[in-house]
PDB file of C-alpha atoms in Angstrom:
ATOM      1  CA  MET A   1      -5.989 -14.934 -17.512  1.00  0.00           C
ATOM      2  CA  LEU A   2      -3.311 -12.302 -17.733  1.00  0.00           C
ATOM      3  CA  SER A   3      -2.162 -11.895 -14.125  1.00  0.00           C
ATOM      4  CA  HIS A   4      -1.954 -15.609 -13.184  1.00  0.00           C
ATOM      5  CA  LYS A   5      -3.792 -14.983  -9.928  1.00  0.00           C
ATOM      6  CA  GLY A   6      -5.678 -17.882  -8.410  1.00  0.00           C
ATOM      7  CA  PRO A   7      -7.956 -18.499  -5.460  1.00  0.00           C
ATOM      8  CA  MET A   8      -6.563 -18.192  -1.944  1.00  0.00           C
ATOM      9  CA  VAL A   9      -7.744 -20.185   1.061  1.00  0.00           C
ATOM     10  CA  GLY A  10      -8.688 -18.603   4.363  1.00  0.00           C
ATOM     11  CA  ASN A  11     -11.043 -18.906   7.277  1.00  0.00           C
ATOM     12  CA  ARG A  12     -14.551 -17.557   7.706  1.00  0.00           C
ATOM     13  CA  VAL A  13     -14.677 -16.541  11.384  1.00  0.00           C
ATOM     14  CA  SER A  14     -17.982 -16.198  13.246  1.00  0.00           C
ATOM     15  CA  HIS A  15     -18.676 -14.023  16.290  1.00  0.00           C
ATOM     16  CA  ALA A  16     -18.213 -17.143  18.428  1.00  0.00           C
ATOM     17  CA  ASN A  17     -14.732 -17.511  16.841  1.00  0.00           C
ATOM     18  CA  ASN A  18     -15.712 -20.671  14.935  1.00  0.00           C
ATOM     19  CA  LYS A  19     -13.538 -21.110  11.874  1.00  0.00           C
ATOM     20  CA  ASN A  20     -14.682 -22.578   8.537  1.00  0.00           C
ATOM     21  CA  LYS A  21     -12.555 -22.824   5.417  1.00  0.00           C
ATOM     22  CA  ARG A  22     -13.431 -20.475   2.549  1.00  0.00           C
ATOM     23  CA  ARG A  23     -12.016 -19.603  -0.865  1.00  0.00           C
ATOM     24  CA  LEU A  24     -11.043 -16.028  -1.687  1.00  0.00           C
ATOM     25  CA  LEU A  25     -11.408 -15.579  -5.445  1.00  0.00           C
ATOM     26  CA  PRO A  26      -9.584 -12.869  -7.428  1.00  0.00           C
ATOM     27  CA  ASN A  27     -11.635  -9.950  -8.714  1.00  0.00           C
ATOM     28  CA  LEU A  28     -11.670 -10.769 -12.443  1.00  0.00           C
ATOM     29  CA  HIS A  29     -13.159  -8.732 -15.271  1.00  0.00           C
ATOM     30  CA  THR A  30     -13.497  -9.715 -18.924  1.00  0.00           C
ATOM     31  CA  ILE A  31     -12.056  -7.037 -21.210  1.00  0.00           C
ATOM     32  CA  ARG A  32     -11.558  -6.772 -24.969  1.00  0.00           C
ATOM     33  CA  ILE A  33      -8.103  -5.877 -26.234  1.00  0.00           C
ATOM     34  CA  THR A  34      -6.978  -5.063 -29.756  1.00  0.00           C
ATOM     35  CA  LEU A  35      -4.025  -7.123 -30.916  1.00  0.00           C
ATOM     36  CA  GLU A  36      -1.249  -5.839 -33.178  1.00  0.00           C
ATOM     37  CA  ASP A  37      -2.854  -7.396 -36.257  1.00  0.00           C
ATOM     38  CA  GLY A  38      -6.112  -5.504 -35.579  1.00  0.00           C
ATOM     39  CA  THR A  39      -8.189  -8.389 -34.257  1.00  0.00           C
ATOM     40  CA  ARG A  40      -9.977  -8.099 -30.941  1.00  0.00           C
ATOM     41  CA  GLN A  41      -9.763 -10.735 -28.227  1.00  0.00           C
ATOM     42  CA  LYS A  42     -11.466 -11.175 -24.865  1.00  0.00           C
ATOM     43  CA  ILE A  43      -9.261 -11.892 -21.848  1.00  0.00           C
ATOM     44  CA  LYS A  44      -9.889 -12.125 -18.123  1.00  0.00           C
ATOM     45  CA  VAL A  45      -7.902  -9.603 -16.099  1.00  0.00           C
ATOM     46  CA  ALA A  46      -7.690  -8.933 -12.366  1.00  0.00           C
ATOM     47  CA  THR A  47      -8.729  -5.397 -11.415  1.00  0.00           C
ATOM     48  CA  SER A  48      -5.279  -4.689  -9.981  1.00  0.00           C
ATOM     49  CA  THR A  49      -3.777  -5.578 -13.374  1.00  0.00           C
ATOM     50  CA  LEU A  50      -6.396  -3.440 -15.120  1.00  0.00           C
ATOM     51  CA  ARG A  51      -5.391  -0.432 -12.982  1.00  0.00           C
ATOM     52  CA  THR A  52      -1.729  -1.002 -13.834  1.00  0.00           C
ATOM     53  CA  MET A  53      -2.568  -1.242 -17.541  1.00  0.00           C
ATOM     54  CA  ARG A  54      -4.510   2.043 -17.412  1.00  0.00           C
ATOM     55  CA  LYS A  55      -1.688   3.808 -15.536  1.00  0.00           C
ATOM     56  CA  SER A  56       0.876   2.768 -18.157  1.00  0.00           C
ATOM     57  CA  LYS A  57      -1.029   4.399 -21.052  1.00  0.00           C
TER      58      LYS A  57
END
């Protein structure tokens, strides 16, 4: 994974204000990139990182 993001922990809160633990997972996408030697490799990238990569082109 390129951005080193991991799951966060939070609470799921009901209408009665009951709190249960939940995991908030990063929004990951698998993309193919071309390396300098011409080979292609699949990596997992967070969407925020993907937006930053597209802006830098």
